[in-house]
């Protein structure tokens, strides 16, 4: 790995590089329209970065942020280690709340909904809609969190894909999402049916082809070097 893994404590501007982790333990996983997680195992080297590996602190990697949700210690090998599980900062959109309500029935696009919930938010989130969506009727839009709003988008436009990049929430039509070619080193695992023998092929295979090949829900393990 050539890109640094950085640790930042909550409410602190100090950022420290983490070097004491097992490279093979590092993984970023994303399930389509589901969990987006980072995991790794690290040992105690006495560094500030290790000291800040606690719940609700942040791991920064390759332009994205992951909030630590579990830090499980282990002393069985004679040294102190931590197994870390962190979720993409995208999951924090539940802290954004639209208390106003647009009363009555109205037709909306995903762009309309995202603008209503994310405009001028104080957490630095923005959005980008890729593809054309028809309007759908919603009654009394508002009085809920931005996370609820994203769930409503997934409910009304069942063929859409929400994929966050940093604090930019990207909403794709499925056709537009499946046009993305794999330009980084990405190991795709669908319920563990893909093996290391396929790695050499990944860079030239489209996601659509892989989904058709494996006929299983899509899950990614992303390793960026």
XYZ file of N, CA and C in Angstrom:
675
model
N 0.833 -1.196 0.000
C 0.000 0.000 0.000
C 0.868 1.246 0.000
N 0.620 2.114 -0.975
C 1.394 3.342 -1.043
C 0.643 4.535 -0.478
N -0.665 4.417 -0.354
C -1.453 5.522 0.178
C -1.564 5.392 1.690
N -1.424 6.509 2.407
C -1.390 6.439 3.870
C -2.761 6.178 4.485
N -2.735 5.503 5.633
C -3.915 5.330 6.470
C -3.782 6.328 7.613
N -4.716 7.260 7.703
C -4.615 8.365 8.647
C -5.699 8.269 9.711
N -5.339 8.664 10.943
C -6.261 8.592 12.069
C -6.467 9.996 12.630
N -7.738 10.336 12.855
C -8.067 11.638 13.433
C -9.064 11.452 14.565
N -8.722 11.965 15.725
C -9.636 11.896 16.870
C -10.788 12.863 16.670
N -11.941 12.496 17.200
C -13.117 13.355 17.097
C -12.854 14.691 17.785
N -13.272 15.772 17.153
C -13.106 17.132 17.683
C -11.640 17.537 17.800
N -10.783 16.928 16.985
C -9.365 17.293 16.975
C -8.935 17.572 15.544
N -8.022 18.512 15.366
C -7.495 18.809 14.030
C -6.231 18.021 13.726
N -5.711 17.311 14.710
C -4.480 16.545 14.545
C -4.756 15.241 13.783
N -3.911 14.957 12.793
C -4.039 13.744 11.980
C -2.710 12.998 12.007
N -2.752 11.710 12.334
C -1.536 10.911 12.448
C -1.606 9.707 11.518
N -0.461 9.340 10.966
C -0.401 8.199 10.061
C -0.250 6.901 10.852
N -1.074 5.918 10.497
C -1.011 4.601 11.128
C -0.123 3.691 10.280
N 0.905 3.142 10.896
C 1.813 2.235 10.173
C 1.813 0.831 10.756
N 1.309 0.664 11.965
C 1.397 -0.632 12.649
C 0.139 -1.469 12.427
N -0.111 -1.818 11.159
C -1.250 -2.698 10.889
C -0.819 -3.799 9.928
N -1.536 -4.885 9.969
C -1.239 -6.037 9.122
C -1.795 -5.747 7.725
N -0.941 -5.614 6.705
C -1.431 -5.243 5.373
C -2.524 -6.158 4.841
N -2.380 -7.457 5.087
C -3.370 -8.399 4.561
C -4.727 -8.279 5.258
N -4.755 -7.597 6.408
C -6.018 -7.452 7.140
C -6.827 -6.259 6.645
N -6.202 -5.392 5.853
C -6.853 -4.159 5.415
C -7.823 -4.456 4.279
N -9.077 -4.063 4.463
C -10.076 -4.269 3.407
C -11.160 -3.209 3.496
N -11.629 -2.795 2.334
C -12.781 -1.909 2.244
C -13.857 -2.679 1.493
N -15.027 -2.818 2.102
C -16.099 -3.603 1.484
C -17.333 -2.745 1.291
N -17.989 -2.970 0.178
C -19.224 -2.254 -0.117
C -20.235 -3.224 -0.678
N -21.419 -3.228 -0.093
C -22.533 -4.005 -0.619
C -23.496 -3.039 -1.281
N -23.915 -3.341 -2.494
C -24.730 -2.397 -3.250
C -25.928 -1.908 -2.432
N -25.984 -0.583 -2.256
C -27.039 0.074 -1.480
C -27.115 -0.434 -0.042
N -25.972 -0.915 0.457
C -25.931 -1.438 1.812
C -24.693 -0.964 2.555
N -24.110 -1.854 3.323
C -22.979 -1.498 4.179
C -21.756 -1.116 3.359
N -21.013 -0.137 3.885
C -19.751 0.319 3.286
C -18.769 0.412 4.446
N -17.821 -0.522 4.519
C -16.996 -0.654 5.718
C -15.508 -0.763 5.407
N -14.734 -0.374 6.397
C -13.283 -0.579 6.387
C -12.931 -1.422 7.602
N -12.045 -2.385 7.420
C -11.587 -3.199 8.549
C -10.084 -3.397 8.460
N -9.461 -3.534 9.612
C -8.033 -3.811 9.677
C -7.679 -4.296 11.078
N -6.510 -4.915 11.174
C -5.957 -5.334 12.469
C -4.627 -4.619 12.676
N -4.453 -4.043 13.846
C -3.262 -3.256 14.142
C -2.688 -3.668 15.490
N -1.408 -3.387 15.689
C -0.786 -3.700 16.970
C -0.292 -2.414 17.636
N -0.100 -2.493 18.945
C 0.270 -1.318 19.728
C 1.747 -1.016 19.558
N 2.052 0.059 18.838
C 3.429 0.513 18.679
C 3.697 1.776 19.490
N 2.719 2.136 20.335
C 2.889 3.310 21.178
C 2.713 4.635 20.470
N 2.240 4.601 19.241
C 2.121 5.831 18.455
C 0.826 6.571 18.767
N 0.776 7.876 18.474
C -0.474 8.625 18.639
C -1.604 8.061 17.785
N -1.258 7.578 16.598
C -2.286 7.018 15.724
C -2.955 5.822 16.378
N -2.160 4.920 16.950
C -2.742 3.744 17.616
C -3.582 4.187 18.820
N -3.102 5.153 19.565
C -3.814 5.619 20.762
C -5.188 6.188 20.414
N -5.342 6.669 19.187
C -6.612 7.281 18.780
C -7.553 6.312 18.069
N -7.219 5.033 18.077
C -8.104 4.045 17.460
C -9.216 3.661 18.441
N -10.153 4.555 18.594
C -11.277 4.308 19.499
C -12.571 4.696 18.806
N -13.665 4.217 19.354
C -14.980 4.371 18.735
C -15.327 5.844 18.512
N -15.836 6.126 17.319
C -16.276 7.443 16.839
C -15.129 8.315 16.343
N -13.873 7.851 16.460
C -12.791 8.546 15.781
C -12.774 8.123 14.315
N -11.953 8.805 13.512
C -12.046 8.669 12.061
C -10.771 8.092 11.448
N -10.972 7.190 10.488
C -9.886 6.701 9.640
C -10.056 7.357 8.273
N -8.986 7.955 7.773
C -9.026 8.591 6.457
C -8.132 7.807 5.502
N -8.715 7.471 4.338
C -7.946 6.713 3.355
C -8.434 7.040 1.952
N -7.512 7.436 1.103
C -7.782 7.640 -0.320
C -8.972 8.569 -0.559
N -9.025 9.660 0.206
C -10.055 10.663 -0.012
C -11.383 10.394 0.658
N -11.502 9.263 1.367
C -12.745 8.960 2.072
C -12.502 8.834 3.573
N -13.573 8.952 4.326
C -13.500 8.864 5.781
C -14.360 7.705 6.270
N -13.873 7.059 7.323
C -14.589 5.929 7.915
C -14.615 6.132 9.424
N -15.801 6.042 10.005
C -15.974 6.279 11.436
C -15.890 4.948 12.177
N -14.981 4.871 13.141
C -14.764 3.618 13.878
C -15.993 3.295 14.725
N -16.509 2.088 14.550
C -17.672 1.629 15.310
C -17.314 0.514 16.284
N -16.248 -0.223 15.999
C -15.794 -1.277 16.900
C -14.271 -1.283 16.932
N -13.720 -1.418 18.131
C -12.269 -1.556 18.321
C -12.076 -2.648 19.371
N -11.836 -3.858 18.903
C -11.811 -5.027 19.775
C -10.381 -5.432 20.098
N -9.962 -5.343 21.371
C -8.589 -5.697 21.736
C -8.382 -7.211 21.830
N -7.136 -7.622 21.645
C -6.776 -9.039 21.746
C -5.341 -9.104 22.278
N -5.124 -9.941 23.285
C -3.792 -10.080 23.883
C -3.268 -11.508 23.756
N -3.926 -12.328 22.937
C -3.630 -13.762 22.915
C -2.256 -14.096 22.332
N -1.700 -13.215 21.513
C -0.402 -13.500 20.897
C 0.770 -12.875 21.670
N 0.479 -12.401 22.861
C 1.539 -11.813 23.673
C 1.759 -10.339 23.424
N 1.057 -9.776 22.448
C 1.116 -8.333 22.205
C -0.318 -7.817 22.088
N -0.465 -6.546 22.348
C -1.799 -5.947 22.257
C -2.126 -5.635 20.807
N -3.251 -6.158 20.337
C -3.723 -5.835 18.996
C -5.160 -5.324 19.073
N -5.577 -4.656 18.013
C -6.948 -4.177 17.900
C -7.505 -4.599 16.545
N -8.710 -5.154 16.564
C -9.444 -5.397 15.334
C -10.425 -4.245 15.155
N -10.275 -3.530 14.065
C -11.037 -2.310 13.832
C -12.095 -2.545 12.766
N -13.300 -2.077 13.054
C -14.373 -2.051 12.060
C -14.922 -0.630 12.008
N -14.912 -0.042 10.824
C -15.369 1.344 10.667
C -16.340 1.432 9.496
N -17.311 2.330 9.593
C -18.282 2.516 8.522
C -18.007 3.824 7.789
N -18.317 3.834 6.509
C -18.113 5.030 5.692
C -18.870 6.208 6.305
N -18.269 7.378 6.235
C -18.864 8.578 6.833
C -20.258 8.857 6.257
N -20.524 8.287 5.111
C -21.855 8.395 4.499
C -22.962 8.002 5.476
N -22.668 7.061 6.362
C -23.688 6.604 7.316
C -24.069 7.690 8.318
N -23.260 8.750 8.413
C -23.536 9.823 9.364
C -24.606 10.797 8.873
N -25.132 10.569 7.666
C -26.158 11.501 7.161
C -27.427 11.455 8.011
N -27.537 10.447 8.863
C -28.669 10.403 9.784
C -28.693 11.575 10.746
N -27.565 12.279 10.862
C -27.511 13.452 11.739
C -28.113 14.701 11.085
N -28.342 14.630 9.774
C -28.971 15.750 9.065
C -30.480 15.553 9.113
N -31.191 16.546 9.582
C -32.649 16.395 9.783
C -33.386 17.570 9.159
N -34.364 17.259 8.326
C -35.220 18.290 7.727
C -36.529 18.347 8.516
N -36.665 19.385 9.324
C -37.843 19.490 10.192
C -39.049 20.089 9.462
N -38.811 20.779 8.377
C -39.924 21.339 7.620
C -40.615 20.233 6.823
N -41.837 20.480 6.430
C -42.614 19.506 5.652
C -43.259 20.221 4.462
N -43.104 19.614 3.282
C -43.835 20.071 2.111
C -45.161 19.329 2.094
N -46.200 19.985 2.528
C -47.491 19.351 2.737
C -48.150 18.926 1.420
N -48.885 17.835 1.507
C -49.668 17.374 0.374
C -48.899 16.484 -0.573
N -49.543 16.110 -1.667
C -48.935 15.267 -2.690
C -48.197 16.132 -3.701
N -47.020 15.656 -4.100
C -46.255 16.345 -5.139
C -45.346 15.330 -5.805
N -44.928 15.647 -7.018
C -44.021 14.767 -7.762
C -42.597 15.282 -7.643
N -41.676 14.350 -7.348
C -40.285 14.709 -7.104
C -39.350 13.791 -7.893
N -38.149 14.314 -8.168
C -37.039 13.509 -8.655
C -36.058 13.325 -7.502
N -35.103 12.393 -7.616
C -34.072 12.288 -6.577
C -33.344 13.610 -6.343
N -33.116 14.369 -7.409
C -32.440 15.663 -7.251
C -33.249 16.595 -6.354
N -34.563 16.619 -6.546
C -35.425 17.466 -5.716
C -35.302 17.086 -4.237
N -35.318 15.789 -3.975
C -35.260 15.312 -2.591
C -33.900 15.626 -1.966
N -32.841 15.357 -2.709
C -31.494 15.593 -2.183
C -31.265 17.072 -1.903
N -31.741 17.926 -2.789
C -31.588 19.367 -2.580
C -32.325 19.808 -1.317
N -33.492 19.273 -1.104
C -34.308 19.663 0.056
C -33.644 19.258 1.374
N -32.972 18.117 1.373
C -32.384 17.621 2.612
C -30.928 18.047 2.817
N -30.183 18.219 1.737
C -28.745 18.457 1.902
C -28.329 19.915 1.688
N -29.219 20.751 1.233
C -28.847 22.145 1.011
C -28.393 22.792 2.318
N -27.213 23.388 2.275
C -26.644 24.131 3.415
C -26.442 23.265 4.663
N -26.294 21.940 4.494
C -26.037 21.115 5.681
C -24.670 21.452 6.267
N -24.524 21.273 7.565
C -23.313 21.687 8.271
C -22.248 20.582 8.362
N -22.526 19.418 7.772
C -21.579 18.302 7.830
C -20.746 18.164 6.558
N -20.974 19.054 5.610
C -20.140 19.068 4.409
C -20.518 18.058 3.342
N -21.730 17.501 3.418
C -22.163 16.544 2.397
C -22.719 17.272 1.181
N -22.449 16.699 0.010
C -23.056 17.178 -1.232
C -23.548 15.964 -2.006
N -24.101 16.196 -3.182
C -24.667 15.078 -3.938
C -24.448 15.276 -5.434
N -24.574 14.180 -6.157
C -24.452 14.199 -7.612
C -25.366 13.112 -8.156
N -26.265 13.470 -9.054
C -27.195 12.509 -9.643
C -26.745 12.218 -11.064
N -26.542 10.942 -11.367
C -26.046 10.518 -12.675
C -27.103 9.665 -13.354
N -27.671 10.170 -14.446
C -28.728 9.467 -15.153
C -30.050 10.196 -15.026
N -31.027 9.747 -15.764
C -32.345 10.379 -15.793
C -33.356 9.557 -14.995
N -34.036 10.229 -14.081
C -35.053 9.588 -13.250
C -36.408 10.227 -13.513
N -37.443 9.418 -13.627
C -38.798 9.947 -13.743
C -39.255 10.468 -12.379
N -40.273 11.324 -12.386
C -40.792 11.852 -11.134
C -41.714 10.830 -10.468
N -41.697 10.838 -9.129
C -42.552 9.953 -8.358
C -43.301 10.776 -7.308
N -44.497 10.321 -6.960
C -45.327 11.062 -6.000
C -44.915 10.757 -4.564
N -44.797 11.813 -3.779
C -44.537 11.689 -2.343
C -45.528 12.583 -1.616
N -46.020 12.095 -0.501
C -46.942 12.872 0.327
C -46.214 13.390 1.565
N -46.309 14.696 1.802
C -45.740 15.327 3.000
C -44.241 15.038 3.140
N -43.463 15.527 2.197
C -42.019 15.325 2.213
C -41.373 16.138 3.338
N -40.618 15.469 4.187
C -39.903 16.151 5.255
C -40.163 15.529 6.610
N -39.735 16.248 7.651
C -39.844 15.796 9.042
C -39.191 14.433 9.239
N -37.995 14.299 8.665
C -37.235 13.066 8.825
C -35.775 13.365 8.515
N -34.917 12.367 8.685
C -33.488 12.557 8.467
C -33.119 12.363 6.994
N -31.922 12.813 6.648
C -31.422 12.606 5.289
C -31.235 11.117 5.001
N -30.933 10.336 6.022
C -30.834 8.883 5.840
C -32.189 8.308 5.449
N -33.252 8.798 6.093
C -34.603 8.376 5.724
C -34.918 8.779 4.287
N -34.466 9.955 3.897
C -34.708 10.433 2.535
C -34.028 9.534 1.512
N -32.814 9.098 1.811
C -32.115 8.192 0.890
C -32.824 6.847 0.810
N -33.355 6.393 1.924
C -34.133 5.149 1.917
C -35.382 5.306 1.059
N -35.995 6.478 1.094
C -37.171 6.745 0.270
C -36.813 6.724 -1.217
N -35.642 7.263 -1.537
C -35.180 7.219 -2.933
C -35.018 5.778 -3.393
N -34.403 4.953 -2.559
C -34.216 3.540 -2.914
C -35.554 2.819 -3.045
N -36.517 3.228 -2.239
C -37.850 2.609 -2.293
C -38.584 2.980 -3.577
N -38.534 4.255 -3.948
C -39.312 4.734 -5.095
C -38.634 4.456 -6.428
N -37.312 4.480 -6.446
C -36.560 4.186 -7.661
C -35.716 2.935 -7.392
N -36.348 1.793 -7.499
C -35.724 0.539 -7.066
C -34.521 0.141 -7.910
N -34.348 0.770 -9.081
C -33.207 0.421 -9.924
C -32.033 1.375 -9.733
N -32.102 2.251 -8.731
C -31.004 3.191 -8.540
C -29.906 2.585 -7.661
N -28.723 3.171 -7.753
C -27.576 2.755 -6.935
C -27.016 3.995 -6.256
N -26.877 3.930 -4.938
C -26.270 5.029 -4.182
C -24.867 4.615 -3.786
N -23.885 5.386 -4.268
C -22.482 5.075 -3.978
C -21.770 6.357 -3.564
N -21.371 6.473 -2.294
C -20.713 7.701 -1.827
C -19.218 7.700 -2.131
N -18.715 8.849 -2.487
C -17.277 9.053 -2.674
C -16.888 10.219 -1.782
N -16.134 9.936 -0.723
C -15.887 10.973 0.269
C -17.223 11.398 0.862
N -17.479 12.703 0.853
C -18.765 13.211 1.346
C -19.698 13.606 0.204
N -19.405 13.095 -0.973
C -20.287 13.302 -2.123
C -21.144 12.051 -2.293
N -22.450 12.205 -2.196
C -23.367 11.078 -2.342
C -23.792 11.011 -3.802
N -23.357 9.954 -4.479
C -23.662 9.799 -5.900
C -24.841 8.851 -6.061
N -25.840 9.322 -6.789
C -27.035 8.525 -7.055
C -27.078 8.240 -8.554
N -26.951 6.967 -8.903
C -26.911 6.540 -10.294
C -28.196 5.804 -10.674
N -28.596 5.925 -11.945
C -29.471 4.903 -12.491
C -28.622 3.644 -12.606
N -29.247 2.490 -12.510
C -28.463 1.250 -12.547
C -27.683 1.131 -13.856
N -28.293 1.531 -14.961
C -27.588 1.440 -16.243
C -26.328 2.286 -16.245
N -26.417 3.483 -15.679
C -25.235 4.348 -15.634
C -24.184 3.794 -14.684
N -24.622 3.212 -13.577
C -23.652 2.647 -12.649
C -22.904 1.478 -13.286
N -23.609 0.658 -14.021
C -22.987 -0.526 -14.599
C -22.110 -0.208 -15.806
N -22.124 1.046 -16.236
C -21.214 1.458 -17.298
C -19.816 1.742 -16.767
N -19.713 1.846 -15.425
C -18.418 2.141 -14.823
C -17.486 0.966 -15.058
N -16.360 1.219 -15.637
C -15.364 0.165 -15.778
C -14.447 0.212 -14.568
N -13.803 -0.886 -14.265
C -12.935 -0.966 -13.101
C -11.568 -0.431 -13.489
N -11.253 0.780 -13.042
C -9.998 1.422 -13.414
C -8.971 1.388 -12.291
N -9.376 0.991 -11.105
C -8.451 0.803 -10.004
C -8.312 -0.690 -9.761
N -7.356 -1.087 -8.929
C -7.247 -2.491 -8.576
C -8.403 -2.837 -7.653
N -9.381 -3.571 -8.162
C -10.560 -3.944 -7.379
C -10.700 -5.458 -7.400
N -10.751 -6.046 -6.242
C -11.029 -7.462 -6.128
C -12.498 -7.595 -5.808
N -13.253 -8.195 -6.699
C -14.686 -8.353 -6.469
C -14.950 -9.740 -5.929
N -15.697 -9.765 -4.834
C -16.049 -11.035 -4.228
C -17.563 -11.101 -4.107
N -18.180 -12.077 -4.667
C -19.617 -12.259 -4.553
C -19.844 -13.533 -3.753
N -20.130 -13.308 -2.446
C -20.309 -14.428 -1.525
C -19.158 -15.413 -1.634
N -17.940 -14.890 -1.791
C -16.699 -15.659 -1.794
C -16.600 -16.617 -2.981
N -17.314 -16.330 -4.056
C -17.243 -17.217 -5.212
C -16.156 -16.795 -6.191
N -15.646 -15.581 -6.065
C -14.501 -15.175 -6.881
C -13.224 -15.447 -6.110
N -12.226 -15.972 -6.775
C -10.966 -16.308 -6.127
C -9.849 -15.429 -6.660
N -8.667 -15.582 -6.089
C -7.521 -14.785 -6.515
C -7.140 -15.056 -7.963
N -7.563 -16.180 -8.509
C -7.248 -16.494 -9.905
C -7.893 -15.520 -10.880
N -8.914 -14.779 -10.405
C -9.608 -13.849 -11.297
C -9.020 -12.449 -11.276
N -8.082 -12.187 -10.381
C -7.580 -10.813 -10.208
C -7.044 -10.253 -11.524
N -6.338 -11.064 -12.300
C -5.723 -10.584 -13.533
C -6.765 -10.114 -14.545
N -8.003 -10.587 -14.405
C -9.039 -10.231 -15.357
C -9.822 -8.997 -14.966
N -9.746 -8.612 -13.697
C -10.653 -7.599 -13.164
C -10.562 -6.272 -13.904
N -9.352 -5.842 -14.261
C -9.180 -4.512 -14.825
C -9.881 -4.340 -16.167
N -10.242 -5.426 -16.831
C -10.863 -5.316 -18.144
C -12.315 -5.787 -18.164
N -12.877 -6.082 -16.992
C -14.235 -6.600 -16.927
C -15.160 -5.541 -16.343
N -16.311 -5.355 -16.947
C -17.287 -4.416 -16.428
C -18.095 -5.071 -15.305
N -18.576 -4.228 -14.407
C -19.373 -4.736 -13.296
C -20.588 -5.503 -13.799
N -21.204 -5.014 -14.868
C -22.388 -5.670 -15.405
C -22.081 -7.108 -15.808
N -20.929 -7.303 -16.440
C -20.548 -8.640 -16.875
C -20.337 -9.571 -15.692
N -19.746 -9.017 -14.624
C -19.494 -9.846 -13.445
C -20.796 -10.231 -12.752
N -21.739 -9.278 -12.668
C -23.012 -9.587 -12.044
C -23.737 -10.671 -12.829
N -23.725 -10.561 -14.151
C -24.380 -11.566 -14.978
C -23.698 -12.920 -14.842
N -22.378 -12.897 -14.715
C -21.610 -14.134 -14.609
C -21.924 -14.881 -13.326
N -22.024 -14.140 -12.236
C -22.122 -14.790 -10.928
C -23.545 -14.909 -10.406
N -24.458 -14.082 -10.922
C -25.866 -14.196 -10.547
C -26.070 -14.143 -9.036
N -25.305 -13.293 -8.357
C -25.452 -13.125 -6.921
C -25.481 -11.641 -6.591
N -25.970 -11.251 -5.397
C -25.897 -9.839 -4.990
C -24.449 -9.356 -5.005
N -24.254 -8.117 -5.404
C -22.904 -7.595 -5.595
C -22.296 -7.100 -4.294
N -21.091 -7.558 -4.016
C -20.321 -7.044 -2.897
C -18.906 -6.810 -3.381
N -18.337 -5.685 -3.006
C -16.991 -5.347 -3.448
C -16.029 -5.363 -2.267
N -14.843 -5.867 -2.519
C -13.735 -5.625 -1.611
C -12.752 -4.786 -2.402
N -12.563 -3.545 -1.983
C -11.792 -2.580 -2.761
C -10.447 -2.354 -2.089
N -9.388 -2.590 -2.816
C -8.046 -2.339 -2.313
C -7.389 -1.354 -3.259
N -7.123 -0.154 -2.803
C -6.480 0.831 -3.657
C -5.012 0.936 -3.268
N -4.140 0.808 -4.221
C -2.699 0.871 -3.929
C -2.118 2.188 -4.420
